[in-house]
Amino acid sequence: DFDKSRFGSKEIVYNSKSYTLNPATGEIIKEEKIWGKSEKLINAKSIAVDGSVWALDNENKILRFYTGKYQDTLEIIIFPEIENAEKIWALPALPYIYILEPCQKRIIIINKKGEIIKQFFSEKFDDLQDFVISTNGKTIWLLNSSKVYQINL
């Protein structure tokens, strides 16, 4: 169930609808129409869609939007503290959000309330670039430079 074409994807598709984040304007675009807009999204880094839209802001907080409206913010309390997360991922069938933080050489798994489930760290993760999660949530693939690492949960 590994699909390497999912690495590096800039487009988020949910229920056959395309979602795009414009961090310059703070807009979430759904099917070429403005779906939601918030100053909180200016300079945001990543979005994930699972029915809600989750956005990783420039302060490493995760904001939840539903039907185009801001709902709440998850502040993640973890050690070491998140310095510079770059990507988030969520799937409708799973109760988790996955966070990639290359500068700390780790991937973090939280529930959708912001509570820490697990974090995976390795000195081998010295050039993390991207990741994907299997649809059943049992496998994480991490793209590190030209290598792919697999974590079985």
PDB file of N, CA and C in Angstrom, residues 65-131:
ATOM      1  N   PHE A  65     -10.400  23.880  10.926  1.00  0.00           N
ATOM      2  CA  PHE A  65     -11.472  24.596  10.247  1.00  0.00           C
ATOM      3  C   PHE A  65     -12.527  23.578   9.832  1.00  0.00           C
ATOM      4  N   TYR A  66     -13.771  23.989   9.887  1.00  0.00           N
ATOM      5  CA  TYR A  66     -14.861  23.129   9.433  1.00  0.00           C
ATOM      6  C   TYR A  66     -15.860  24.008   8.702  1.00  0.00           C
ATOM      7  N   THR A  67     -16.309  23.572   7.562  1.00  0.00           N
ATOM      8  CA  THR A  67     -17.190  24.332   6.667  1.00  0.00           C
ATOM      9  C   THR A  67     -16.662  25.744   6.429  1.00  0.00           C
ATOM     10  N   GLY A  68     -15.343  25.859   6.339  1.00  0.00           N
ATOM     11  CA  GLY A  68     -14.719  27.140   6.021  1.00  0.00           C
ATOM     12  C   GLY A  68     -14.535  28.064   7.197  1.00  0.00           C
ATOM     13  N   LYS A  69     -14.938  27.636   8.392  1.00  0.00           N
ATOM     14  CA  LYS A  69     -14.840  28.497   9.567  1.00  0.00           C
ATOM     15  C   LYS A  69     -13.851  27.942  10.576  1.00  0.00           C
ATOM     16  N   TYR A  70     -13.087  28.850  11.170  1.00  0.00           N
ATOM     17  CA  TYR A  70     -12.137  28.476  12.223  1.00  0.00           C
ATOM     18  C   TYR A  70     -12.898  27.874  13.400  1.00  0.00           C
ATOM     19  N   GLN A  71     -12.401  26.745  13.923  1.00  0.00           N
ATOM     20  CA  GLN A  71     -13.028  26.071  15.064  1.00  0.00           C
ATOM     21  C   GLN A  71     -12.189  26.172  16.335  1.00  0.00           C
ATOM     22  N   ASP A  72     -10.933  25.693  16.250  1.00  0.00           N
ATOM     23  CA  ASP A  72     -10.078  25.721  17.431  1.00  0.00           C
ATOM     24  C   ASP A  72      -8.618  25.519  17.053  1.00  0.00           C
ATOM     25  N   THR A  73      -7.748  25.647  18.064  1.00  0.00           N
ATOM     26  CA  THR A  73      -6.309  25.505  17.871  1.00  0.00           C
ATOM     27  C   THR A  73      -5.776  24.452  18.828  1.00  0.00           C
ATOM     28  N   LEU A  74      -4.955  23.547  18.297  1.00  0.00           N
ATOM     29  CA  LEU A  74      -4.280  22.559  19.130  1.00  0.00           C
ATOM     30  C   LEU A  74      -2.889  23.083  19.456  1.00  0.00           C
ATOM     31  N   GLU A  75      -2.593  23.222  20.721  1.00  0.00           N
ATOM     32  CA  GLU A  75      -1.242  23.576  21.138  1.00  0.00           C
ATOM     33  C   GLU A  75      -0.620  22.300  21.654  1.00  0.00           C
ATOM     34  N   ILE A  76       0.450  21.874  21.049  1.00  0.00           N
ATOM     35  CA  ILE A  76       1.046  20.590  21.352  1.00  0.00           C
ATOM     36  C   ILE A  76       2.129  20.766  22.409  1.00  0.00           C
ATOM     37  N   ILE A  77       1.961  20.061  23.502  1.00  0.00           N
ATOM     38  CA  ILE A  77       2.950  20.101  24.578  1.00  0.00           C
ATOM     39  C   ILE A  77       3.760  18.817  24.491  1.00  0.00           C
ATOM     40  N   ILE A  78       5.036  18.983  24.142  1.00  0.00           N
ATOM     41  CA  ILE A  78       5.912  17.835  23.933  1.00  0.00           C
ATOM     42  C   ILE A  78       7.340  18.244  24.260  1.00  0.00           C
ATOM     43  N   PHE A  79       8.144  17.253  24.629  1.00  0.00           N
ATOM     44  CA  PHE A  79       9.561  17.490  24.822  1.00  0.00           C
ATOM     45  C   PHE A  79      10.324  16.595  23.865  1.00  0.00           C
ATOM     46  N   PRO A  80      11.297  17.131  23.153  1.00  0.00           N
ATOM     47  CA  PRO A  80      11.597  18.555  23.069  1.00  0.00           C
ATOM     48  C   PRO A  80      10.479  19.305  22.350  1.00  0.00           C
ATOM     49  N   GLU A  81      10.356  20.570  22.670  1.00  0.00           N
ATOM     50  CA  GLU A  81       9.337  21.427  22.091  1.00  0.00           C
ATOM     51  C   GLU A  81       9.487  21.474  20.569  1.00  0.00           C
ATOM     52  N   ILE A  82       8.374  21.599  19.879  1.00  0.00           N
ATOM     53  CA  ILE A  82       8.414  21.697  18.419  1.00  0.00           C
ATOM     54  C   ILE A  82       9.025  23.044  18.038  1.00  0.00           C
ATOM     55  N   GLU A  83      10.078  22.991  17.226  1.00  0.00           N
ATOM     56  CA  GLU A  83      10.768  24.201  16.779  1.00  0.00           C
ATOM     57  C   GLU A  83      10.319  24.645  15.394  1.00  0.00           C
ATOM     58  N   ASN A  84      10.239  23.668  14.475  1.00  0.00           N
ATOM     59  CA  ASN A  84       9.936  24.024  13.096  1.00  0.00           C
ATOM     60  C   ASN A  84       9.315  22.839  12.356  1.00  0.00           C
ATOM     61  N   ALA A  85       8.066  22.538  12.677  1.00  0.00           N
ATOM     62  CA  ALA A  85       7.356  21.485  11.951  1.00  0.00           C
ATOM     63  C   ALA A  85       7.134  21.964  10.521  1.00  0.00           C
ATOM     64  N   GLU A  86       7.119  21.018   9.570  1.00  0.00           N
ATOM     65  CA  GLU A  86       6.987  21.403   8.171  1.00  0.00           C
ATOM     66  C   GLU A  86       5.764  20.840   7.474  1.00  0.00           C
ATOM     67  N   LYS A  87       5.224  19.715   7.973  1.00  0.00           N
ATOM     68  CA  LYS A  87       4.103  19.093   7.272  1.00  0.00           C
ATOM     69  C   LYS A  87       3.227  18.355   8.260  1.00  0.00           C
ATOM     70  N   ILE A  88       1.909  18.393   7.990  1.00  0.00           N
ATOM     71  CA  ILE A  88       0.980  17.571   8.752  1.00  0.00           C
ATOM     72  C   ILE A  88       0.203  16.680   7.792  1.00  0.00           C
ATOM     73  N   TRP A  89      -0.368  15.613   8.340  1.00  0.00           N
ATOM     74  CA  TRP A  89      -1.115  14.656   7.541  1.00  0.00           C
ATOM     75  C   TRP A  89      -2.220  14.089   8.419  1.00  0.00           C
ATOM     76  N   ALA A  90      -3.393  13.912   7.873  1.00  0.00           N
ATOM     77  CA  ALA A  90      -4.509  13.285   8.579  1.00  0.00           C
ATOM     78  C   ALA A  90      -5.325  12.488   7.574  1.00  0.00           C
ATOM     79  N   LEU A  91      -5.936  11.433   8.059  1.00  0.00           N
ATOM     80  CA  LEU A  91      -6.809  10.608   7.226  1.00  0.00           C
ATOM     81  C   LEU A  91      -8.158  10.461   7.918  1.00  0.00           C
ATOM     82  N   PRO A  92      -9.255  10.464   7.170  1.00  0.00           N
ATOM     83  CA  PRO A  92     -10.581  10.401   7.787  1.00  0.00           C
ATOM     84  C   PRO A  92     -10.793   9.182   8.687  1.00  0.00           C
ATOM     85  N   ALA A  93     -10.250   8.049   8.311  1.00  0.00           N
ATOM     86  CA  ALA A  93     -10.489   6.818   9.055  1.00  0.00           C
ATOM     87  C   ALA A  93      -9.608   6.678  10.297  1.00  0.00           C
ATOM     88  N   LEU A  94      -8.663   7.579  10.485  1.00  0.00           N
ATOM     89  CA  LEU A  94      -7.739   7.468  11.611  1.00  0.00           C
ATOM     90  C   LEU A  94      -7.933   8.621  12.589  1.00  0.00           C
ATOM     91  N   PRO A  95      -7.763   8.373  13.889  1.00  0.00           N
ATOM     92  CA  PRO A  95      -7.966   9.419  14.889  1.00  0.00           C
ATOM     93  C   PRO A  95      -6.713  10.258  15.158  1.00  0.00           C
ATOM     94  N   TYR A  96      -5.751  10.238  14.240  1.00  0.00           N
ATOM     95  CA  TYR A  96      -4.463  10.892  14.497  1.00  0.00           C
ATOM     96  C   TYR A  96      -4.113  11.964  13.473  1.00  0.00           C
ATOM     97  N   ILE A  97      -3.200  12.828  13.891  1.00  0.00           N
ATOM     98  CA  ILE A  97      -2.547  13.794  13.018  1.00  0.00           C
ATOM     99  C   ILE A  97      -1.060  13.503  13.120  1.00  0.00           C
ATOM    100  N   TYR A  98      -0.381  13.490  11.994  1.00  0.00           N
ATOM    101  CA  TYR A  98       1.049  13.195  11.927  1.00  0.00           C
ATOM    102  C   TYR A  98       1.775  14.492  11.591  1.00  0.00           C
ATOM    103  N   ILE A  99       2.885  14.740  12.277  1.00  0.00           N
ATOM    104  CA  ILE A  99       3.623  15.992  12.128  1.00  0.00           C
ATOM    105  C   ILE A  99       5.084  15.674  11.821  1.00  0.00           C
ATOM    106  N   LEU A 100       5.594  16.227  10.732  1.00  0.00           N
ATOM    107  CA  LEU A 100       6.995  16.034  10.354  1.00  0.00           C
ATOM    108  C   LEU A 100       7.810  17.231  10.831  1.00  0.00           C
ATOM    109  N   GLU A 101       8.887  16.943  11.570  1.00  0.00           N
ATOM    110  CA  GLU A 101       9.779  18.000  12.030  1.00  0.00           C
ATOM    111  C   GLU A 101      11.226  17.615  11.708  1.00  0.00           C
ATOM    112  N   PRO A 102      11.685  17.961  10.507  1.00  0.00           N
ATOM    113  CA  PRO A 102      13.031  17.577  10.079  1.00  0.00           C
ATOM    114  C   PRO A 102      14.154  18.093  10.972  1.00  0.00           C
ATOM    115  N   CYS A 103      14.055  19.316  11.479  1.00  0.00           N
ATOM    116  CA  CYS A 103      15.162  19.866  12.275  1.00  0.00           C
ATOM    117  C   CYS A 103      15.377  19.093  13.568  1.00  0.00           C
ATOM    118  N   GLN A 104      14.360  18.414  14.072  1.00  0.00           N
ATOM    119  CA  GLN A 104      14.493  17.591  15.279  1.00  0.00           C
ATOM    120  C   GLN A 104      14.608  16.102  14.918  1.00  0.00           C
ATOM    121  N   LYS A 105      14.677  15.811  13.610  1.00  0.00           N
ATOM    122  CA  LYS A 105      14.851  14.441  13.116  1.00  0.00           C
ATOM    123  C   LYS A 105      13.753  13.516  13.633  1.00  0.00           C
ATOM    124  N   ARG A 106      12.497  13.978  13.501  1.00  0.00           N
ATOM    125  CA  ARG A 106      11.410  13.175  14.059  1.00  0.00           C
ATOM    126  C   ARG A 106      10.086  13.364  13.333  1.00  0.00           C
ATOM    127  N   ILE A 107       9.216  12.398  13.601  1.00  0.00           N
ATOM    128  CA  ILE A 107       7.810  12.483  13.230  1.00  0.00           C
ATOM    129  C   ILE A 107       7.019  12.274  14.513  1.00  0.00           C
ATOM    130  N   ILE A 108       5.964  13.061  14.671  1.00  0.00           N
ATOM    131  CA  ILE A 108       5.165  13.051  15.886  1.00  0.00           C
ATOM    132  C   ILE A 108       3.751  12.624  15.519  1.00  0.00           C
ATOM    133  N   ILE A 109       3.149  11.807  16.366  1.00  0.00           N
ATOM    134  CA  ILE A 109       1.762  11.403  16.185  1.00  0.00           C
ATOM    135  C   ILE A 109       0.976  11.944  17.372  1.00  0.00           C
ATOM    136  N   ILE A 110      -0.099  12.699  17.062  1.00  0.00           N
ATOM    137  CA  ILE A 110      -0.983  13.213  18.106  1.00  0.00           C
ATOM    138  C   ILE A 110      -2.412  12.773  17.800  1.00  0.00           C
ATOM    139  N   ASN A 111      -3.266  12.794  18.807  1.00  0.00           N
ATOM    140  CA  ASN A 111      -4.679  12.576  18.505  1.00  0.00           C
ATOM    141  C   ASN A 111      -5.291  13.916  18.115  1.00  0.00           C
ATOM    142  N   LYS A 112      -6.536  13.910  17.732  1.00  0.00           N
ATOM    143  CA  LYS A 112      -7.149  15.130  17.205  1.00  0.00           C
ATOM    144  C   LYS A 112      -7.611  16.081  18.303  1.00  0.00           C
ATOM    145  N   LYS A 113      -7.192  15.798  19.541  1.00  0.00           N
ATOM    146  CA  LYS A 113      -7.369  16.728  20.655  1.00  0.00           C
ATOM    147  C   LYS A 113      -6.035  17.400  21.005  1.00  0.00           C
ATOM    148  N   GLY A 114      -4.946  16.955  20.339  1.00  0.00           N
ATOM    149  CA  GLY A 114      -3.630  17.539  20.566  1.00  0.00           C
ATOM    150  C   GLY A 114      -2.768  16.777  21.541  1.00  0.00           C
ATOM    151  N   GLU A 115      -3.230  15.622  22.013  1.00  0.00           N
ATOM    152  CA  GLU A 115      -2.461  14.828  22.968  1.00  0.00           C
ATOM    153  C   GLU A 115      -1.440  13.962  22.238  1.00  0.00           C
ATOM    154  N   ILE A 116      -0.244  13.888  22.795  1.00  0.00           N
ATOM    155  CA  ILE A 116       0.838  13.110  22.186  1.00  0.00           C
ATOM    156  C   ILE A 116       0.535  11.621  22.282  1.00  0.00           C
ATOM    157  N   ILE A 117       0.672  10.926  21.152  1.00  0.00           N
ATOM    158  CA  ILE A 117       0.532   9.473  21.113  1.00  0.00           C
ATOM    159  C   ILE A 117       1.923   8.839  21.065  1.00  0.00           C
ATOM    160  N   LYS A 118       2.740   9.257  20.092  1.00  0.00           N
ATOM    161  CA  LYS A 118       4.105   8.729  19.942  1.00  0.00           C
ATOM    162  C   LYS A 118       4.941   9.743  19.193  1.00  0.00           C
ATOM    163  N   GLN A 119       6.248   9.610  19.333  1.00  0.00           N
ATOM    164  CA  GLN A 119       7.161  10.329  18.456  1.00  0.00           C
ATOM    165  C   GLN A 119       8.292   9.376  18.100  1.00  0.00           C
ATOM    166  N   PHE A 120       8.747   9.466  16.868  1.00  0.00           N
ATOM    167  CA  PHE A 120       9.840   8.634  16.385  1.00  0.00           C
ATOM    168  C   PHE A 120      10.985   9.552  15.999  1.00  0.00           C
ATOM    169  N   PHE A 121      12.150   9.285  16.568  1.00  0.00           N
ATOM    170  CA  PHE A 121      13.352  10.083  16.360  1.00  0.00           C
ATOM    171  C   PHE A 121      14.481   9.139  15.984  1.00  0.00           C
ATOM    172  N   SER A 122      15.342   9.589  15.079  1.00  0.00           N
ATOM    173  CA  SER A 122      16.534   8.815  14.755  1.00  0.00           C
ATOM    174  C   SER A 122      17.598   9.742  14.191  1.00  0.00           C
ATOM    175  N   GLU A 123      18.839   9.483  14.549  1.00  0.00           N
ATOM    176  CA  GLU A 123      19.961  10.216  13.957  1.00  0.00           C
ATOM    177  C   GLU A 123      20.036   9.964  12.450  1.00  0.00           C
ATOM    178  N   LYS A 124      19.477   8.836  11.990  1.00  0.00           N
ATOM    179  CA  LYS A 124      19.448   8.540  10.554  1.00  0.00           C
ATOM    180  C   LYS A 124      18.536   9.504   9.800  1.00  0.00           C
ATOM    181  N   PHE A 125      17.606  10.136  10.500  1.00  0.00           N
ATOM    182  CA  PHE A 125      16.669  11.067   9.874  1.00  0.00           C
ATOM    183  C   PHE A 125      17.308  12.451   9.753  1.00  0.00           C
ATOM    184  N   ASP A 126      18.456  12.515   9.105  1.00  0.00           N
ATOM    185  CA  ASP A 126      19.243  13.753   9.058  1.00  0.00           C
ATOM    186  C   ASP A 126      18.882  14.661   7.880  1.00  0.00           C
ATOM    187  N   ASP A 127      17.970  14.213   7.016  1.00  0.00           N
ATOM    188  CA  ASP A 127      17.546  15.042   5.881  1.00  0.00           C
ATOM    189  C   ASP A 127      16.100  14.704   5.512  1.00  0.00           C
ATOM    190  N   LEU A 128      15.205  14.726   6.515  1.00  0.00           N
ATOM    191  CA  LEU A 128      13.803  14.395   6.267  1.00  0.00           C
ATOM    192  C   LEU A 128      13.184  15.396   5.313  1.00  0.00           C
ATOM    193  N   GLN A 129      12.506  14.871   4.308  1.00  0.00           N
ATOM    194  CA  GLN A 129      11.903  15.735   3.301  1.00  0.00           C
ATOM    195  C   GLN A 129      10.401  15.586   3.198  1.00  0.00           C
ATOM    196  N   ASP A 130       9.878  14.380   3.477  1.00  0.00           N
ATOM    197  CA  ASP A 130       8.453  14.154   3.307  1.00  0.00           C
ATOM    198  C   ASP A 130       8.079  12.836   3.965  1.00  0.00           C
ATOM    199  N   PHE A 131       6.790  12.567   4.051  1.00  0.00           N
ATOM    200  CA  PHE A 131       6.324  11.290   4.576  1.00  0.00           C
ATOM    201  C   PHE A 131       4.929  11.000   4.050  1.00  0.00           C
TER     202      PHE A 131
END
